[in-house]
Each structure stands twice: as C-alpha cells, then as structure tokens.
Amino acid sequence: MPEVEKMQNDAQCKIPVIELLDFPNQSSKLMAASEELGCFRLVNFHDVLPATLMSDMKAVVRYLFDLPAEIKRRNVDVITGSGYVTPSGKNPLSEKNPLYEALGVYDMASCRDVDKFCTQLDASPPQRETIMKYAEAVHELFIRIGKKLAKSLGVKMENTGLENWPCQFRINKYHFTPNSVGSLGVQIHTDSGFLTILQDDDEVGGLEVMDSSGEFIHVDPWPDTLLVNLGDMATIWSNGRLCNVKHRVQCKEAKIRFSIASFLLGPREAVEPQPELVDDDHPQLYVPTTYEDYRKMRMSTKLQAGEALALLHPLKI
Ligand SMILES: O=C(O)CCC(=O)C(=O)O
Ligand SMILES: [Fe+2]
C-alpha cells in the first residue's frame, strides 16, 4: 500500500488527505474536502517546506516560549490579538484561559515584520534564519494552495494579488496539566481569514474539527504533514461554496502542546463573492467587506464561530 494511504488509514481516517504534487488529479478531492469539511491534511509539499525546516522551527518555538516573560511582552500587538498572549491574559480566541499562551507576527509576508519579531525576542542569527525561511515557505504554500482552490472552482485568480495578501503568524503553547484534562485550550471558533496552515504538535493531540453533521472529529498528530483550514474570508469569497470549518482544542492528556499557525488573511481591499460563483441559482450571499472591518465586527459581537457572516447578508444591510 502506498505510504500516504497507509498513514491515512492509521492516523487520519476522517480528515481528507491532499497531495500537493499530484494536481490536477487531486482537484476533485480538494473541492470535496474544502466544500464539505473545510479542512484537509496536506502531504508531499517538502519541495517548498522541507521536514528539517519544520523541525528546526519547532525547536525555535520551544525556545521562544521559554524566554523570560519580560522579553515575550516586547512582542506587542500590531492589530488586536496579533502579539503576545500571556496565560490568562487577553486572548483573541477564548475567554481568558490559563492553559493558552501565544506569540505572533501581524504579517509574516513582510520581511520587516518578521525581522521586528526576531529582534523583539532576541533571536540568534540561526533562529532568525529559520523563522525567515519558514515564513517564506509557508507564504509560497499559501499561494500554491490558493491558486489550486481558485482553479478547481473555476475562478480567475490573475488579478487578485494573492501574493500581497497579509499573513498573520501565531505560535501557540498549551500548558496542559493533569487537572486540565477535559478543559478547552481554545474554544470553538472558525478562523477569520482565508486559509490557515497549521503545523500541529507531532505527538500531543487535542485539535478537533466539526463535520457537517455537527460531530467533532479528532485531528490526530501526523508528523511532517500540515493541516489546512478554510476560514470565513474563503466562505465570503466563494459565495458560500467553501466551508469555514469550526474547530477547538481540548486537553486530552497532561502534556505540553505546541502548534504553529499561519493565516492567509485576505485581500487588502474589499473581499466579495467572485462573479463566476454568482448567478440566478446562486444569488450573492454577502456584501463586500474588508478583512479588517470583518475582524473588528467579529470581535465586537463576540461571534467567533462564523456566525458574523450572517451579518453580511445583503438583506441585513
Ligand atoms: O493549536 C491548534 O491546533 C489550533 C489553533 C487554532 O485553531 C488557531 O490558532 O486558530
Ligand atoms: Fe483556529
């Protein structure tokens, strides 16, 4: 049995697996995963993001979280929730949560932002190089996946400027202890942006994604692969075709868990349903909005699980 199928059978029965190097063969599988679940495992991408870079990055992440709190606090917000989140501190995703800690960069597609992050945290030259290379590789993956999604949907991508969309970067540490088993590390939410690339923990599970029947599916660790989620911006852009997957992180065992999340947020100008996906049978579901306005609306209404999309319905405006 081919390695990918074997791994899928062992660890990932319910999460679709997409092989990046096997397009256009994988187009219909990509569409099914993106429309039905809004989430898939990505494999065969190491030409862009080598396994060694993934493990080097994980080592850097562990190091950064071990820094003294006064250094981590230098990682201030650029937009709300983009910087350091102390355990129990302000938190863009959950109510205050002692289990959750995060550090981040507003725009990992900007060398200047990544450089500033490294300087704030006194990263050594090799650590800086790892972070820079990782940011570049993930950015390249966003572009490749974004183009494949557009092509599979029959949407012209030439003029979207996908290459210039901002990308938020967040590293997460979950302080799971025996007492926290069963508690949430991150409450149920959808990602507000277009696409998320997640390097989840190699050993410690806890992430769960909701399927179309409302059941949570466990996302078991699968080292050297990535998890891709679609967010609210993808749903708007596709006029409701792409599913913004609801997900949460639950403590399953008393082990520290790390994850590295990169978010392709959306166009700098307004995002709107693509004309190819709007017709008499598929009326426009959302009015145009900017990512920034949408994010503010999500935060002010505390509608973090995709419900804020309903406020963009043309009849509501
Ligand atoms: O840590 C994880 O596995 C998921 C984190 C997450 O959902 C997020 O940062 O938006
Ligand atoms: Fe998320």
Short mmCIF file of C-alpha atoms and ligand atoms in Angstrom, two decimals:
data_model
loop_
_atom_site.label_atom_id
_atom_site.label_comp_id
_atom_site.label_asym_id
_atom_site.label_seq_id
_atom_site.Cartn_x
_atom_site.Cartn_y
_atom_site.Cartn_z
CA MET A 1 0.00 0.00 0.00
CA PRO A 2 1.42 3.48 -0.84
CA GLU A 3 2.84 5.29 2.21
CA VAL A 4 0.28 8.12 2.09
CA GLU A 5 -2.68 5.73 2.07
CA LYS A 6 -1.17 3.66 4.84
CA MET A 7 -0.68 6.73 7.05
CA GLN A 8 -4.19 7.88 6.26
CA ASN A 9 -5.60 4.56 7.35
CA ASP A 10 -3.54 4.50 10.52
CA ALA A 11 -3.99 8.02 11.77
CA GLN A 12 -6.31 10.17 9.76
CA CYS A 13 -9.38 8.16 8.80
CA LYS A 14 -11.73 11.09 8.68
CA ILE A 15 -9.58 14.01 7.54
CA PRO A 16 -9.11 14.05 3.75
CA VAL A 17 -5.51 13.98 2.54
CA ILE A 18 -4.35 16.14 -0.38
CA GLU A 19 -1.06 15.55 -2.15
CA LEU A 20 0.30 18.88 -3.31
CA LEU A 21 2.41 17.38 -6.08
CA ASP A 22 -0.48 15.46 -7.63
CA PHE A 23 -2.52 18.14 -9.38
CA PRO A 24 -4.76 18.31 -11.38
CA ASN A 25 -5.54 14.72 -10.28
CA GLN A 26 -6.37 15.92 -6.75
CA SER A 27 -8.69 18.77 -7.80
CA SER A 28 -11.97 16.98 -7.15
CA LYS A 29 -10.70 15.68 -3.81
CA LEU A 30 -9.59 19.20 -2.90
CA MET A 31 -13.03 20.54 -3.76
CA ALA A 32 -14.85 17.84 -1.80
CA ALA A 33 -12.66 18.47 1.27
CA SER A 34 -12.99 22.25 1.01
CA GLU A 35 -16.75 22.30 0.41
CA GLU A 36 -17.82 19.57 2.83
CA LEU A 37 -15.41 19.85 5.75
CA GLY A 38 -13.30 22.96 5.13
CA CYS A 39 -10.18 21.15 6.23
CA PHE A 40 -7.59 18.69 4.92
CA ARG A 41 -4.17 17.22 5.61
CA LEU A 42 -1.52 18.35 3.17
CA VAL A 43 1.27 15.95 2.20
CA ASN A 44 4.03 15.98 -0.45
CA PHE A 45 4.95 19.62 -0.02
CA HIS A 46 8.54 19.19 1.18
CA ASP A 47 9.94 20.71 -2.02
CA VAL A 48 8.63 24.00 -0.58
CA LEU A 49 8.80 23.38 3.18
CA PRO A 50 11.35 20.67 4.00
CA ALA A 51 10.80 18.40 7.02
CA THR A 52 14.09 19.68 8.52
CA LEU A 53 12.82 23.26 8.40
CA MET A 54 9.62 22.15 10.15
CA SER A 55 11.59 20.51 12.97
CA ASP A 56 14.03 23.44 13.21
CA MET A 57 11.04 25.76 13.50
CA LYS A 58 9.52 23.65 16.26
CA ALA A 59 12.78 23.88 18.20
CA VAL A 60 12.77 27.68 17.82
CA VAL A 61 9.16 27.80 19.03
CA ARG A 62 10.02 25.83 22.19
CA TYR A 63 12.96 28.16 22.83
CA LEU A 64 10.90 31.34 22.38
CA PHE A 65 8.25 30.24 24.87
CA ASP A 66 10.98 29.52 27.43
CA LEU A 67 12.15 33.16 27.28
CA PRO A 68 11.51 35.32 30.37
CA ALA A 69 8.06 36.96 30.40
CA GLU A 70 9.57 40.47 30.15
CA ILE A 71 11.12 39.56 26.80
CA LYS A 72 7.97 37.88 25.48
CA ARG A 73 5.99 41.02 26.42
CA ARG A 74 8.04 43.01 23.89
CA ASN A 75 6.01 41.19 21.22
CA VAL A 76 3.23 43.81 21.35
CA ASP A 77 0.05 43.78 19.23
CA VAL A 78 0.11 45.36 15.76
CA ILE A 79 -3.57 44.58 15.30
CA THR A 80 -5.72 43.31 18.18
CA GLY A 81 -4.57 39.85 19.19
CA SER A 82 -1.51 39.69 16.93
CA GLY A 83 1.16 39.81 19.66
CA TYR A 84 1.97 38.09 22.94
CA VAL A 85 -0.88 36.49 24.83
CA THR A 86 0.11 35.59 28.40
CA PRO A 87 -1.59 32.62 30.03
CA SER A 88 -4.84 34.08 31.41
CA GLY A 89 -4.19 37.32 29.54
CA LYS A 90 -6.29 38.97 26.82
CA ASN A 91 -6.99 36.39 24.19
CA PRO A 92 -8.28 36.84 20.65
CA LEU A 93 -9.89 33.40 20.55
CA SER A 94 -11.09 32.47 24.02
CA GLU A 95 -12.18 33.91 27.27
CA LYS A 96 -9.11 34.30 29.47
CA ASN A 97 -7.51 30.91 29.59
CA PRO A 98 -4.64 29.85 31.87
CA LEU A 99 -3.80 26.98 29.53
CA TYR A 100 -3.10 29.10 26.46
CA GLU A 101 -0.08 31.23 25.56
CA ALA A 102 0.81 32.71 22.16
CA LEU A 103 3.35 34.85 20.33
CA GLY A 104 2.84 36.29 16.87
CA VAL A 105 3.64 38.41 13.86
CA TYR A 106 0.97 40.53 12.16
CA ASP A 107 2.26 39.99 8.65
CA MET A 108 4.69 37.16 8.02
CA ALA A 109 4.64 38.06 4.31
CA SER A 110 6.53 41.24 5.28
CA CYS A 111 10.27 40.78 5.90
CA ARG A 112 10.17 43.87 8.08
CA ASP A 113 7.51 42.45 10.40
CA VAL A 114 9.30 39.11 10.70
CA ASP A 115 12.58 40.89 11.33
CA LYS A 116 11.00 43.03 14.05
CA PHE A 117 9.57 39.94 15.75
CA CYS A 118 13.03 38.32 15.76
CA THR A 119 14.62 41.46 17.19
CA GLN A 120 11.94 41.82 19.90
CA LEU A 121 12.68 38.29 21.05
CA ASP A 122 16.49 38.47 20.73
CA ALA A 123 16.50 35.60 18.22
CA SER A 124 20.01 34.34 17.38
CA PRO A 125 21.17 34.53 13.72
CA PRO A 126 20.40 30.83 13.04
CA GLN A 127 16.97 31.16 14.71
CA ARG A 128 16.26 34.27 12.66
CA GLU A 129 17.17 32.38 9.50
CA THR A 130 14.86 29.51 10.42
CA ILE A 131 11.95 31.88 11.10
CA MET A 132 12.57 33.82 7.86
CA LYS A 133 12.82 30.67 5.75
CA TYR A 134 9.75 29.18 7.39
CA ALA A 135 7.72 32.34 6.74
CA GLU A 136 8.81 32.36 3.08
CA ALA A 137 7.99 28.68 2.60
CA VAL A 138 4.55 28.93 4.18
CA HIS A 139 3.82 32.01 2.10
CA GLU A 140 4.70 30.06 -1.03
CA LEU A 141 2.40 27.23 0.10
CA PHE A 142 -0.45 29.72 0.60
CA ILE A 143 -0.02 30.93 -2.96
CA ARG A 144 0.07 27.43 -4.40
CA ILE A 145 -2.95 26.21 -2.45
CA GLY A 146 -4.89 29.43 -3.10
CA LYS A 147 -4.34 29.11 -6.84
CA LYS A 148 -5.36 25.46 -6.85
CA LEU A 149 -8.55 26.28 -4.96
CA ALA A 150 -9.39 29.07 -7.40
CA LYS A 151 -8.69 26.89 -10.42
CA SER A 152 -10.74 24.00 -9.05
CA LEU A 153 -13.66 26.42 -8.54
CA GLY A 154 -13.27 27.96 -11.99
CA VAL A 155 -12.35 31.40 -10.59
CA LYS A 156 -9.79 33.55 -12.37
CA MET A 157 -7.03 34.44 -9.94
CA GLU A 158 -4.85 36.61 -12.18
CA ASN A 159 -5.87 39.93 -10.74
CA THR A 160 -6.46 39.07 -7.12
CA GLY A 161 -2.96 39.95 -5.92
CA LEU A 162 -2.93 36.83 -3.74
CA GLU A 163 0.83 37.28 -3.37
CA ASN A 164 0.25 40.54 -1.50
CA TRP A 165 -2.41 39.45 0.94
CA PRO A 166 -1.25 39.83 4.55
CA CYS A 167 -0.48 36.65 6.52
CA GLN A 168 -0.69 36.51 10.29
CA PHE A 169 1.58 34.12 12.14
CA ARG A 170 0.91 32.73 15.60
CA ILE A 171 2.72 30.16 17.68
CA ASN A 172 0.67 28.52 20.40
CA LYS A 173 1.65 26.79 23.62
CA TYR A 174 -0.91 24.84 25.61
CA HIS A 175 0.03 24.35 29.26
CA PHE A 176 -1.87 21.11 29.71
CA THR A 177 -1.68 19.51 33.17
CA PRO A 178 -3.42 16.54 34.86
CA ASN A 179 -6.03 18.99 36.18
CA SER A 180 -6.81 20.37 32.76
CA VAL A 181 -7.75 17.11 31.04
CA GLY A 182 -11.20 17.71 29.53
CA SER A 183 -10.84 21.53 29.56
CA LEU A 184 -10.63 23.65 26.44
CA GLY A 185 -7.29 25.14 25.35
CA VAL A 186 -9.07 27.15 22.66
CA GLN A 187 -12.85 27.47 22.49
CA ILE A 188 -14.83 26.63 19.38
CA HIS A 189 -14.18 29.11 16.56
CA THR A 190 -13.65 29.48 12.85
CA ASP A 191 -10.53 31.19 11.54
CA SER A 192 -11.47 34.66 10.32
CA GLY A 193 -9.09 34.70 7.35
CA PHE A 194 -8.98 32.83 4.04
CA LEU A 195 -6.64 29.87 4.62
CA THR A 196 -4.81 28.54 7.66
CA ILE A 197 -1.75 26.33 7.54
CA LEU A 198 -1.19 24.58 10.84
CA GLN A 199 1.85 22.63 11.89
CA ASP A 200 0.27 20.80 14.80
CA ASP A 201 2.16 19.03 17.55
CA ASP A 202 4.00 15.87 16.45
CA GLU A 203 2.77 13.91 19.47
CA VAL A 204 0.13 15.69 21.50
CA GLY A 205 -3.38 15.74 20.00
CA GLY A 206 -6.31 17.85 21.11
CA LEU A 207 -7.45 19.64 17.96
CA GLU A 208 -10.98 18.76 16.89
CA VAL A 209 -12.81 19.90 13.75
CA MET A 210 -16.57 19.85 13.32
CA ASP A 211 -18.05 17.94 10.40
CA SER A 212 -21.25 18.81 8.51
CA SER A 213 -23.37 16.79 10.95
CA GLY A 214 -22.04 18.80 13.90
CA GLU A 215 -19.85 15.98 15.24
CA PHE A 216 -16.31 16.74 16.34
CA ILE A 217 -13.58 14.77 14.57
CA HIS A 218 -10.26 14.31 16.39
CA VAL A 219 -7.28 15.50 14.39
CA ASP A 220 -4.62 13.01 15.36
CA PRO A 221 -0.99 14.08 15.12
CA TRP A 222 0.74 13.18 11.86
CA PRO A 223 4.35 14.39 11.90
CA ASP A 224 5.83 16.07 8.81
CA THR A 225 2.42 16.97 7.40
CA LEU A 226 0.32 20.13 7.68
CA LEU A 227 -3.32 20.75 8.40
CA VAL A 228 -5.10 23.27 6.17
CA ASN A 229 -8.29 25.01 7.35
CA LEU A 230 -10.54 27.32 5.39
CA GLY A 231 -11.84 30.41 7.17
CA ASP A 232 -14.62 32.98 6.93
CA MET A 233 -12.95 35.02 4.16
CA ALA A 234 -12.92 31.91 1.93
CA THR A 235 -16.65 31.48 2.52
CA ILE A 236 -17.36 35.10 1.52
CA TRP A 237 -15.02 34.98 -1.50
CA SER A 238 -16.55 31.75 -2.78
CA ASN A 239 -20.15 32.92 -2.21
CA GLY A 240 -20.67 30.21 0.38
CA ARG A 241 -19.07 27.34 -1.58
CA LEU A 242 -16.03 26.89 0.68
CA CYS A 243 -16.72 25.72 4.23
CA ASN A 244 -15.27 27.68 7.17
CA VAL A 245 -14.52 24.79 9.47
CA LYS A 246 -15.41 25.15 13.16
CA HIS A 247 -12.72 23.79 15.45
CA ARG A 248 -11.44 23.81 19.02
CA VAL A 249 -8.55 22.49 21.07
CA GLN A 250 -9.26 20.27 24.03
CA CYS A 251 -6.81 18.94 26.60
CA LYS A 252 -6.71 15.18 26.18
CA GLU A 253 -3.55 14.44 28.16
CA ALA A 254 -1.26 16.19 30.62
CA LYS A 255 1.43 17.10 28.12
CA ILE A 256 2.55 20.49 26.86
CA ARG A 257 1.29 21.01 23.30
CA PHE A 258 2.76 23.37 20.69
CA SER A 259 1.33 24.44 17.36
CA ILE A 260 2.45 26.82 14.63
CA ALA A 261 -0.41 28.57 12.85
CA SER A 262 -0.10 30.73 9.74
CA PHE A 263 -3.13 32.59 8.42
CA LEU A 264 -3.54 33.95 4.90
CA LEU A 265 -5.96 36.69 5.91
CA GLY A 266 -7.48 38.03 2.70
CA PRO A 267 -7.22 40.84 0.15
CA ARG A 268 -6.05 44.25 1.37
CA GLU A 269 -9.02 45.81 -0.38
CA ALA A 270 -12.62 44.54 -0.06
CA VAL A 271 -13.34 40.85 -0.43
CA GLU A 272 -16.52 39.93 -2.30
CA PRO A 273 -18.15 36.84 -3.77
CA GLN A 274 -16.38 36.02 -7.04
CA PRO A 275 -18.57 36.80 -10.10
CA GLU A 276 -18.01 33.28 -11.52
CA LEU A 277 -19.82 31.88 -8.47
CA VAL A 278 -22.82 34.22 -8.52
CA ASP A 279 -25.80 33.61 -10.85
CA ASP A 280 -29.60 33.34 -10.73
CA ASP A 281 -29.38 29.97 -8.98
CA HIS A 282 -26.63 31.20 -6.63
CA PRO A 283 -27.53 34.74 -5.57
CA GLN A 284 -24.87 36.81 -3.89
CA LEU A 285 -24.84 35.85 -0.20
CA TYR A 286 -22.50 38.50 1.20
CA VAL A 287 -21.90 42.19 0.68
CA PRO A 288 -18.27 43.20 0.12
CA THR A 289 -16.22 43.90 3.23
CA THR A 290 -12.59 44.36 4.13
CA TYR A 291 -10.86 41.77 6.26
CA GLU A 292 -10.13 44.45 8.84
CA ASP A 293 -13.78 45.53 9.17
CA TYR A 294 -14.91 41.92 9.34
CA ARG A 295 -12.36 41.09 12.04
CA LYS A 296 -13.48 44.10 14.10
CA MET A 297 -17.11 43.04 13.72
CA ARG A 298 -16.29 39.50 14.87
CA MET A 299 -14.51 40.83 17.91
CA SER A 300 -17.10 43.41 18.90
CA THR A 301 -20.01 40.99 18.51
CA LYS A 302 -18.02 38.10 20.04
CA LEU A 303 -19.33 35.95 17.18
CA GLN A 304 -16.18 33.87 16.74
CA ALA A 305 -17.55 30.73 15.12
CA GLY A 306 -18.55 32.09 11.72
CA GLU A 307 -21.93 33.46 12.86
CA ALA A 308 -20.82 37.00 11.97
CA LEU A 309 -21.09 36.06 8.28
CA ALA A 310 -24.87 36.26 8.59
CA LEU A 311 -24.49 39.99 9.33
CA LEU A 312 -23.08 40.45 5.82
CA HIS A 313 -26.19 39.07 4.12
CA PRO A 314 -27.45 41.66 1.58
CA LEU A 315 -30.89 41.81 3.22
CA LYS A 316 -29.36 42.63 6.61
CA ILE A 317 -27.53 45.70 5.36
O1 LIG B 1 -3.41 24.75 18.13
C1 LIG B 1 -4.13 24.28 17.26
O2 LIG B 1 -4.07 23.10 16.90
C2 LIG B 1 -5.18 25.15 16.61
C3 LIG B 1 -5.03 26.59 16.89
C4 LIG B 1 -6.09 27.40 16.23
O3 LIG B 1 -7.15 26.94 15.92
C5 LIG B 1 -5.80 28.80 15.89
O4 LIG B 1 -4.73 29.31 16.27
O5 LIG B 1 -6.65 29.44 15.25
FE FE B 2 -8.19 28.25 14.55
#
